Coordinates of C-alpha atoms in Angstrom, one line a residue:
X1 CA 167.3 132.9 93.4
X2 CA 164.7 129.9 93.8
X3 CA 160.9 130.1 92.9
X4 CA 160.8 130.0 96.8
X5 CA 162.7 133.1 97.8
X6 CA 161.2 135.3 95.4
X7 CA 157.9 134.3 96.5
X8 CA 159.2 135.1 100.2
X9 CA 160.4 138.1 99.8
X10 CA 157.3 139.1 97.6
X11 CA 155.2 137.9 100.7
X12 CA 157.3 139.8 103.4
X13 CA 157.0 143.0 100.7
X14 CA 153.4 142.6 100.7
X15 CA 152.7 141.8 104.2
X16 CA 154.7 144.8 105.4
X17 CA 153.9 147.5 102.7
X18 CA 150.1 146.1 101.7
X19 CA 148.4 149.1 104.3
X20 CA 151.0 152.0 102.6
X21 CA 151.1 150.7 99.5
X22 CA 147.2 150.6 98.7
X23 CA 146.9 153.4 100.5
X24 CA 148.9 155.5 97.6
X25 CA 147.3 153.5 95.2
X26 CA 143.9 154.6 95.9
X27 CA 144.7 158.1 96.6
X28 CA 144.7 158.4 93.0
X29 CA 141.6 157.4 91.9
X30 CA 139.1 156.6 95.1
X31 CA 139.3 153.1 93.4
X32 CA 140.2 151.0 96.6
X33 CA 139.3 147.8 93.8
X34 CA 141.2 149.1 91.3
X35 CA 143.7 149.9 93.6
X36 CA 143.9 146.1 95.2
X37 CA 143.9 144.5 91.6
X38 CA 146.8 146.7 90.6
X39 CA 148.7 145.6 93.7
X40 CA 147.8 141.9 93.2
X41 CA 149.2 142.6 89.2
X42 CA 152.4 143.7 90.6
X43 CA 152.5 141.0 92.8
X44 CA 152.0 138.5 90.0
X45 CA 155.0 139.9 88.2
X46 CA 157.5 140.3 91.2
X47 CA 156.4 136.7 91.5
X48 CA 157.5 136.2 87.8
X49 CA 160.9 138.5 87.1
X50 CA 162.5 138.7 90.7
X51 CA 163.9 134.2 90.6
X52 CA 165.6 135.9 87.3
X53 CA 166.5 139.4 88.3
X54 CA 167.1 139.3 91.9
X55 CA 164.8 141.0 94.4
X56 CA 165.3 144.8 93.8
X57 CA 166.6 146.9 96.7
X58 CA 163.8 148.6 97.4
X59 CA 160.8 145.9 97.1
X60 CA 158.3 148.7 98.3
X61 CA 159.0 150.8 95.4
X62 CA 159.1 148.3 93.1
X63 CA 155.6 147.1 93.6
X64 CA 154.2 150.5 93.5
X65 CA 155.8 152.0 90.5
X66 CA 154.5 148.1 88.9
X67 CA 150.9 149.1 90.4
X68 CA 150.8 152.8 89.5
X69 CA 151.7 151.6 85.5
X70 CA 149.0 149.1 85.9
X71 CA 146.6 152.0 87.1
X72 CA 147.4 154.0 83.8
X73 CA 147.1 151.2 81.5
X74 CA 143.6 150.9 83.0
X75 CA 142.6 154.9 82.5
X76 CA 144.1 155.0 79.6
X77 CA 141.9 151.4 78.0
X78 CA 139.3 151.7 75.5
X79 CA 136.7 150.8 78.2
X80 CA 137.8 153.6 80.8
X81 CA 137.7 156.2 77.9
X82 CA 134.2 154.6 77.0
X83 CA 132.7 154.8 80.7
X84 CA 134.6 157.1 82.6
X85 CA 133.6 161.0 82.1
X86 CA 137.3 162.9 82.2
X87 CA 138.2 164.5 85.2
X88 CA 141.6 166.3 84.7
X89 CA 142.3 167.3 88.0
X90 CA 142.1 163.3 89.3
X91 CA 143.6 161.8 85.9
X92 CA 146.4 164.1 85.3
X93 CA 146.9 164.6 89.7
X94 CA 150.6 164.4 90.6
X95 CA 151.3 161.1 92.5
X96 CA 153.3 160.8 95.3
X97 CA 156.4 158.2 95.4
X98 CA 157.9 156.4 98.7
X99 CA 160.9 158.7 98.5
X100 CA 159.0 161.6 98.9
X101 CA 156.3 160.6 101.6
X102 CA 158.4 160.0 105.2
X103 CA 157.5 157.3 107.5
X104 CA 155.5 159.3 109.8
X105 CA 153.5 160.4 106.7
X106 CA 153.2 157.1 105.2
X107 CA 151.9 156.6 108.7
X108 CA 149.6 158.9 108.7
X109 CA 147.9 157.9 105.0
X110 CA 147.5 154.2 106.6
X111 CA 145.0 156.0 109.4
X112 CA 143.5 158.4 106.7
X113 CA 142.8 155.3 105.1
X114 CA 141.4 153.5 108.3
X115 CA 139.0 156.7 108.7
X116 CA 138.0 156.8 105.3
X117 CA 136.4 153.0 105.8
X118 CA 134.4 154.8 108.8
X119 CA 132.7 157.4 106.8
X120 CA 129.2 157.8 107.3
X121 CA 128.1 156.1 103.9
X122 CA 129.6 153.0 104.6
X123 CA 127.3 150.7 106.8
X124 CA 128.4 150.8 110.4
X125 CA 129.0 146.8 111.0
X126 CA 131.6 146.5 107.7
X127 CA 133.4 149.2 108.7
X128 CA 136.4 147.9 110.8
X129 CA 136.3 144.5 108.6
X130 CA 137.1 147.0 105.9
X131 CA 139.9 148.4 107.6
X132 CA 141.0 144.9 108.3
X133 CA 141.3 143.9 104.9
X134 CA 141.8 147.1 102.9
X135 CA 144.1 148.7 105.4
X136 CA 146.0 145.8 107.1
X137 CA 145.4 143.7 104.7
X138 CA 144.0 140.6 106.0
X139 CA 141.4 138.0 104.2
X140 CA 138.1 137.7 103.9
X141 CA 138.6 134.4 105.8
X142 CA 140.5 135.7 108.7
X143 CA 137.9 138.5 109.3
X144 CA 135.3 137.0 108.9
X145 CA 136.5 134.3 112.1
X146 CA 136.5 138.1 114.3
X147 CA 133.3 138.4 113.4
X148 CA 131.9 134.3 113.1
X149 CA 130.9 135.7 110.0
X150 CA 131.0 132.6 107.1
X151 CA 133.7 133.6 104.8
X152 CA 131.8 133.9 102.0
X153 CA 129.4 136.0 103.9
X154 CA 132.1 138.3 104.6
X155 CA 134.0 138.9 101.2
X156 CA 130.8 140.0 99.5
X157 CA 130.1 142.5 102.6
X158 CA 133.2 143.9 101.6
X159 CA 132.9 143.9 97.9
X160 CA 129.9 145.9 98.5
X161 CA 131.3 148.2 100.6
X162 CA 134.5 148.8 98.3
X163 CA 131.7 149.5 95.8
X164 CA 129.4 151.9 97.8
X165 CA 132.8 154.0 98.6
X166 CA 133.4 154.2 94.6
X167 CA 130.1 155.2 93.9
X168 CA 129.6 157.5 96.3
X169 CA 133.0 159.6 95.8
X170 CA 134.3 159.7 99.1
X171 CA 137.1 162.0 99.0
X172 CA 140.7 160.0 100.0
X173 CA 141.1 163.2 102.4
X174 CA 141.8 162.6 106.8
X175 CA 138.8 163.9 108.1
X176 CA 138.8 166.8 110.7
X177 CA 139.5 166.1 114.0
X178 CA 135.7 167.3 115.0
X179 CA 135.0 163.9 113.1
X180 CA 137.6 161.5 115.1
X181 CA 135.0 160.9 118.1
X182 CA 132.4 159.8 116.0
X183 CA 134.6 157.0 113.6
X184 CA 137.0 156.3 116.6
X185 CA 134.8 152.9 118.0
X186 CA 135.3 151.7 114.5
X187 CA 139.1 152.1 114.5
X188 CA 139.6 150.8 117.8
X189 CA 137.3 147.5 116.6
X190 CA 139.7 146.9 113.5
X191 CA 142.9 147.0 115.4
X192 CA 141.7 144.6 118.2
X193 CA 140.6 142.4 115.5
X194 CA 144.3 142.4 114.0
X195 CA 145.1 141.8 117.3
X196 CA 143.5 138.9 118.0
X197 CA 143.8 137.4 114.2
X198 CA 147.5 137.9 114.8
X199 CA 147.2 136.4 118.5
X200 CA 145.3 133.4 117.8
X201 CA 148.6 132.4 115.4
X202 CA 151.7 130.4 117.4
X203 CA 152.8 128.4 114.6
X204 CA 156.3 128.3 112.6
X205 CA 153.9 129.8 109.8
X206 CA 152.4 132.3 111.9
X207 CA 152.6 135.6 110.8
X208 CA 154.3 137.9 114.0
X209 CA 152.4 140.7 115.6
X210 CA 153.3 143.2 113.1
X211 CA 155.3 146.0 114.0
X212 CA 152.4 148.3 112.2
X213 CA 149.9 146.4 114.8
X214 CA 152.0 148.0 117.9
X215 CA 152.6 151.4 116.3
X216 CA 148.7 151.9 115.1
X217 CA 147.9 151.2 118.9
X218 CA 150.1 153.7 120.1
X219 CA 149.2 156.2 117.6
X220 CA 145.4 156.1 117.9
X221 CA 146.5 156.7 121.6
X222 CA 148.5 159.7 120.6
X223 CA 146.1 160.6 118.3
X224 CA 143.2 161.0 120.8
X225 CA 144.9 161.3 124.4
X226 CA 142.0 161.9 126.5
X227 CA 140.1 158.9 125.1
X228 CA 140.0 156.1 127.8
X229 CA 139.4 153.1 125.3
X230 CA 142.3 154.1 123.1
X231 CA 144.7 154.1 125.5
X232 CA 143.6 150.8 127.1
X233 CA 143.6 149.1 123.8
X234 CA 147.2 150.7 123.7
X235 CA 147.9 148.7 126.8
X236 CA 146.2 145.7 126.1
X237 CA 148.0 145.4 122.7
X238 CA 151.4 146.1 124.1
X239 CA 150.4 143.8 127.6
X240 CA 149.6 141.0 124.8
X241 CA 152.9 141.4 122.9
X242 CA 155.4 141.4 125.4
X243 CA 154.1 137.7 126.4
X244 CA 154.7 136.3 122.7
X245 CA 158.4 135.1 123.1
X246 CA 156.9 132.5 125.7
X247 CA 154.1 131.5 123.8
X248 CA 155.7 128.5 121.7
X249 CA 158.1 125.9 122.9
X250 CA 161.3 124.3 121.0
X251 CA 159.9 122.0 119.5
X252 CA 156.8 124.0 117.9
X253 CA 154.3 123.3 120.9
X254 CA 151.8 125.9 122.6
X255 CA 152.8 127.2 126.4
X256 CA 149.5 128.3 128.0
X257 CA 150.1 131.0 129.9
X258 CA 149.9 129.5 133.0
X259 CA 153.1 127.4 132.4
X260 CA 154.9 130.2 130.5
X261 CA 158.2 131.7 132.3
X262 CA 157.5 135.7 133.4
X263 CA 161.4 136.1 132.8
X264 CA 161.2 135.5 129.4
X265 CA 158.3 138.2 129.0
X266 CA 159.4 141.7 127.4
X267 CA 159.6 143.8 130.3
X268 CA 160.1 147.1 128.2
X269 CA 156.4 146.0 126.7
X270 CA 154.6 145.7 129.7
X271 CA 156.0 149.3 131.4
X272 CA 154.8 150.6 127.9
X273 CA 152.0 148.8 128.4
X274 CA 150.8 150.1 132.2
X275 CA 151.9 153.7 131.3
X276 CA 149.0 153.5 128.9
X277 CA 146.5 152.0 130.9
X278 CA 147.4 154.3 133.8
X279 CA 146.5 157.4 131.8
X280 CA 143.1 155.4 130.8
X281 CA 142.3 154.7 134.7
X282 CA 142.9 158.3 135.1
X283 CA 139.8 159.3 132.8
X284 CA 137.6 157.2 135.5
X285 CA 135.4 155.7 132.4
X286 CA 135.6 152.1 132.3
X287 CA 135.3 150.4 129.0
X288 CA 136.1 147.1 127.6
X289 CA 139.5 147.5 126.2
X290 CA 140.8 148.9 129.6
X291 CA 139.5 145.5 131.4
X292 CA 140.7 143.5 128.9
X293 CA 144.1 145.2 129.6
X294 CA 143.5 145.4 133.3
X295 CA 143.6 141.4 133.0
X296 CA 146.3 141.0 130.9
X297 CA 148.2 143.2 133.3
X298 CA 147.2 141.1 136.3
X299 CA 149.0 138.3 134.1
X300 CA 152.1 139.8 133.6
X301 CA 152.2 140.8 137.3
X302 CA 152.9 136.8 138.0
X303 CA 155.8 135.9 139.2
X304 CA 157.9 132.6 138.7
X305 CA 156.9 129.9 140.7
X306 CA 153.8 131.9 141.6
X307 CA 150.3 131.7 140.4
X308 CA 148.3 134.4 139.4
X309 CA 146.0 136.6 141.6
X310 CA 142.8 134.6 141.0
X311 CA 140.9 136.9 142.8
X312 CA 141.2 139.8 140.8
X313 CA 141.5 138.0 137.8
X314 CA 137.4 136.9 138.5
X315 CA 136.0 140.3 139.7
X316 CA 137.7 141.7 136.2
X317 CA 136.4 139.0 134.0
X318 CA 132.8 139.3 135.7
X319 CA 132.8 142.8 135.2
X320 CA 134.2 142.7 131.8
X321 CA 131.0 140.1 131.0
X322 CA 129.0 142.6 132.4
X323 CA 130.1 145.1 130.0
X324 CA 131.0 143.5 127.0
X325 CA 129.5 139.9 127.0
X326 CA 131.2 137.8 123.8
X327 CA 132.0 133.7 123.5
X328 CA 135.5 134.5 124.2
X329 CA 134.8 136.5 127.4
X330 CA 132.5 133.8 128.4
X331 CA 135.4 131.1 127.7
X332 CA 137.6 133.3 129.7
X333 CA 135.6 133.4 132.8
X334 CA 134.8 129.8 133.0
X335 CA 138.4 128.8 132.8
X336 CA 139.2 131.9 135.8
X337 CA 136.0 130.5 138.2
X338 CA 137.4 126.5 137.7
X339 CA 140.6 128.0 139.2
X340 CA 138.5 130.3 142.0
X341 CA 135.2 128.2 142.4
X342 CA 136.2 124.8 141.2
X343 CA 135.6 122.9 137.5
X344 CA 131.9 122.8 138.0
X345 CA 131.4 126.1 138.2
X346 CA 133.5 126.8 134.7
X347 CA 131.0 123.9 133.5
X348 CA 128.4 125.8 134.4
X349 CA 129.5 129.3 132.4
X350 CA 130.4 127.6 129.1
X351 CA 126.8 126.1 129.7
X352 CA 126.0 129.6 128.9
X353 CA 127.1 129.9 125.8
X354 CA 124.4 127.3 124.3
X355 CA 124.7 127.2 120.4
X356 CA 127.3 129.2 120.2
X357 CA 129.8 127.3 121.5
X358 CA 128.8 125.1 118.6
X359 CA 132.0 126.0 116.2
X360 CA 133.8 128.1 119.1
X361 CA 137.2 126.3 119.4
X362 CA 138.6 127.8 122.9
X363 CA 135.1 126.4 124.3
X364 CA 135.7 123.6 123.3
X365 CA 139.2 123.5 124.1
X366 CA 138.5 124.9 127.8
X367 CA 135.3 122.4 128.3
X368 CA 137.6 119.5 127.8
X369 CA 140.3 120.6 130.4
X370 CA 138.0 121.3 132.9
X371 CA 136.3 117.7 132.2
X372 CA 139.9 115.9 132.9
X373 CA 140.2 117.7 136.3
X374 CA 136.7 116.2 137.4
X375 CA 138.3 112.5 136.1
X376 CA 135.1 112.9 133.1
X377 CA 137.7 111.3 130.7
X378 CA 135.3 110.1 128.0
X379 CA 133.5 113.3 127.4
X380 CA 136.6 115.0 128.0
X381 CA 138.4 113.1 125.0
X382 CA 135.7 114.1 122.9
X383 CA 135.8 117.8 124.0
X384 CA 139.5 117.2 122.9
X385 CA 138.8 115.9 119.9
X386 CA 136.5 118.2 118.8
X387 CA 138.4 121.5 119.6
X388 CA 141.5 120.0 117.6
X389 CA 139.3 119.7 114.6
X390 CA 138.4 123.4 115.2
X391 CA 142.0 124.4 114.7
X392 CA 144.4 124.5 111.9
X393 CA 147.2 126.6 114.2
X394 CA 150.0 123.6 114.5
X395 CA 151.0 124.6 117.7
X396 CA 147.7 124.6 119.4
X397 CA 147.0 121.1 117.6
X398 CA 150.0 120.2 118.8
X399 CA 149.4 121.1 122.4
X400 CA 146.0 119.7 122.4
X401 CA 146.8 116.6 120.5
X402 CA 149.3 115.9 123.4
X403 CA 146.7 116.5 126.2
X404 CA 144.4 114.2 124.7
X405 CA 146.7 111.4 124.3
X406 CA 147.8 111.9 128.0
X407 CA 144.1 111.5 129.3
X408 CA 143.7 108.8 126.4
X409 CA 146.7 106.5 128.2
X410 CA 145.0 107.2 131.9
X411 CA 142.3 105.6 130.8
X412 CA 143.5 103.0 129.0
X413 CA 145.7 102.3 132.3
X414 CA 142.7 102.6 134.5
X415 CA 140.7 99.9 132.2
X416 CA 143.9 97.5 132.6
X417 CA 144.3 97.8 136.2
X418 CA 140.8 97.1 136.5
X419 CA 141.0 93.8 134.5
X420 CA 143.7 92.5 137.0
X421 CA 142.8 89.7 139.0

């Protein structure tokens, strides 16, 4: 086995596992630090013995049985025994292996964990970037693009929060159902960030929307039935997912949605999908995640060679910036009133957005499509320009790169014709 391989399959073992495996890790201690640096020590060595030794057959247990001996070697150092008052009941507890913990419980110990970062003594605006990274196990930098946080800005929010949880003991213990209502926005939060870290990746070297994404959706939904939001952010994951087998073309580039083929959407997704958000409409309360779904269900309602139903595409995207106004809702609705009201009018919403379309890429990205179709080809190659510098996702680059260089050659033909006697 190459140097390569092994660091694949560590990657696909970490990627798939990180939520579980922590998870079990901290249960032992309340250390979620601890816990991560264990798991990035087991790493390290899969990274190490597996080109010699093969990858094992069960990678998952591996890494934990690597990360629970690094755990004791740390309780049991001249430091720990210094600093750390003994506490049988924690140091000597029995820990749990992957054998003995099913799926559905494993399950169930990746949303203890997920309500655990929503405990009251964490502050209320890390909590669903902790999930994100602790839980699902994505980077500081990735989160902190949710949240246009710098990423800097971000780890050390979650470096203190990590600390706050050891210092104040919270118990690793799911919380009673009483408390679900209360920690349930925060939940909801983290997993629409995944989705929309995992969604804004097309690329060869994209990671896919994980199956844990889906199932966390769908089990929140479970979880709490009656809630409106769940279930449409159920929906609107599932509505989101069934459209990713058209999203990238042979040879690597972007297919905006508008040029994507309906037949080659997951059709089993999107009645998933509308069973969920059916059950939301019942509750008759509107909230974001069920327009956002509402939306992406008017997409997949499109048939080939048809376009979509512009109409009710605007009156949800004006309600939903009603409710809910963000830089990507505003983005949204310019690009939906260019199709309803003309390019002007989408102009005029990104106008809106002032400073912070500054560093927003799909602002950029939209401003300069709706510059080409009013013929404004020198600001629109700049638009261009500027939201390809605002991505590092190859397909989008190289979707946008080819757009540019199309309007690039109309003007260059343009100038030429004009120089003809």
């Amino acid at each position: 086995m190459t140097d390569s391989d092994a660091a694949s399959a560590a990657a696909a073992a970490a990627r798939d596992g990180y939520g579980r495996l922590l998870g079990l890790l901290a249960a032992a201690d309340g250390d979620l630090a601890g816990a991560e640096d264990a798991l990035a020590d087991a790493l390290e060595q899969a990274l190490r013995r597996w080109p010699e030794q093969g990858v094992p057959h069960r990678p998952e247990a591996w890494l934990l049985t690597v990360a629970r001996n690094r755990q004791r070697d740390r309780w049991r150092s001249a430091e720990t025994r210094r600093t750390t008052p003994l506490d049988l009941d924690r140091h000597a507890r029995r820990t749990v292996t992957i054998d003995e913990v099913g799926p559905d419980a494993i399950g169930d110990r990746r949303l203890e964990l997920m309500l655990l970062c929503a405990h009251p003594v964490i502050d209320p605006g890390v909590r669903a970037p902790l999930m994100l990274n602790v839980v699902l196990g994505f980077t500081a930098a990735e989160i902190g693009a949710v949240f246009t946080v710098p990423r800097a800005t971000m780890a050390t929010r979650l470096v203190r929060a990590k600390r706050r949880i050891r210092a104040a003991g919270v118990p690793f213990e799911l919380p009673d159902r009483s408390h679900l209502p209360a920690r349930m926005a925060a939940v909801l939060e983290a997993v629409y960030g995944a989705y929309v870290i995992e969604w804004s990746s097309t690329g060869s070297e994209a990671r896919p929307l994980p199956p844990e994404g889906l199932q966390l959706a769908e089990v929140l939904a479970q979880v709490a039935p009656a809630d409106p939001e769940a279930r449409g952010l159920a929906a609107l994951v599932l509505l989101s997912a069934a459209r990713a087998p058209a999203r990238t073309a042979a040879d690597g580039r972007l297919v905006p949605l508008l040029e994507q083929d309906p037949g080659c959407w997951d059709r089993s997704l999107i009645e998933r999908g509308h069973v969920h958000l059916r059950a939301a409409h019942a509750r008759r309360s509107v909230g974001r995640f069920q327009l956002e779904a509402a939306i992406q269900a008017t997409h997949c309602a499109r048939l080939p060679d048809q376009g979509p139903d512009w109409a009710t595409l605007k009156q949800l995207h004006l309600a939903l910036h009603q409710l809910a106004p963000s830089r990507g809702g505003t983005a949204a609705l310019a690009a939906v009133l260019a199709e309803t009201d003309g390019p002007a009018a989408g102009l005029a919403a990104l106008d809106q957005l002032g400073e912070d379309a500054v560093r927003f890429q799909p602002a950029w990205a939209t401003r300069a499509q709706l510059l080409e179709r009013l013929g404004a080809h020198a600001g629109a190659l700049a638009a261009y320009e500027r939201a390809i510098a605002l991505t590092t996702d190859p397909a989008e680059r190289a979707y946008l790169t080819g757009r540019r260089r199309a309007v690039a050659n109309r003007t260059a033909t343009r100038r030429t014709d004009t120089r003809r006697p």
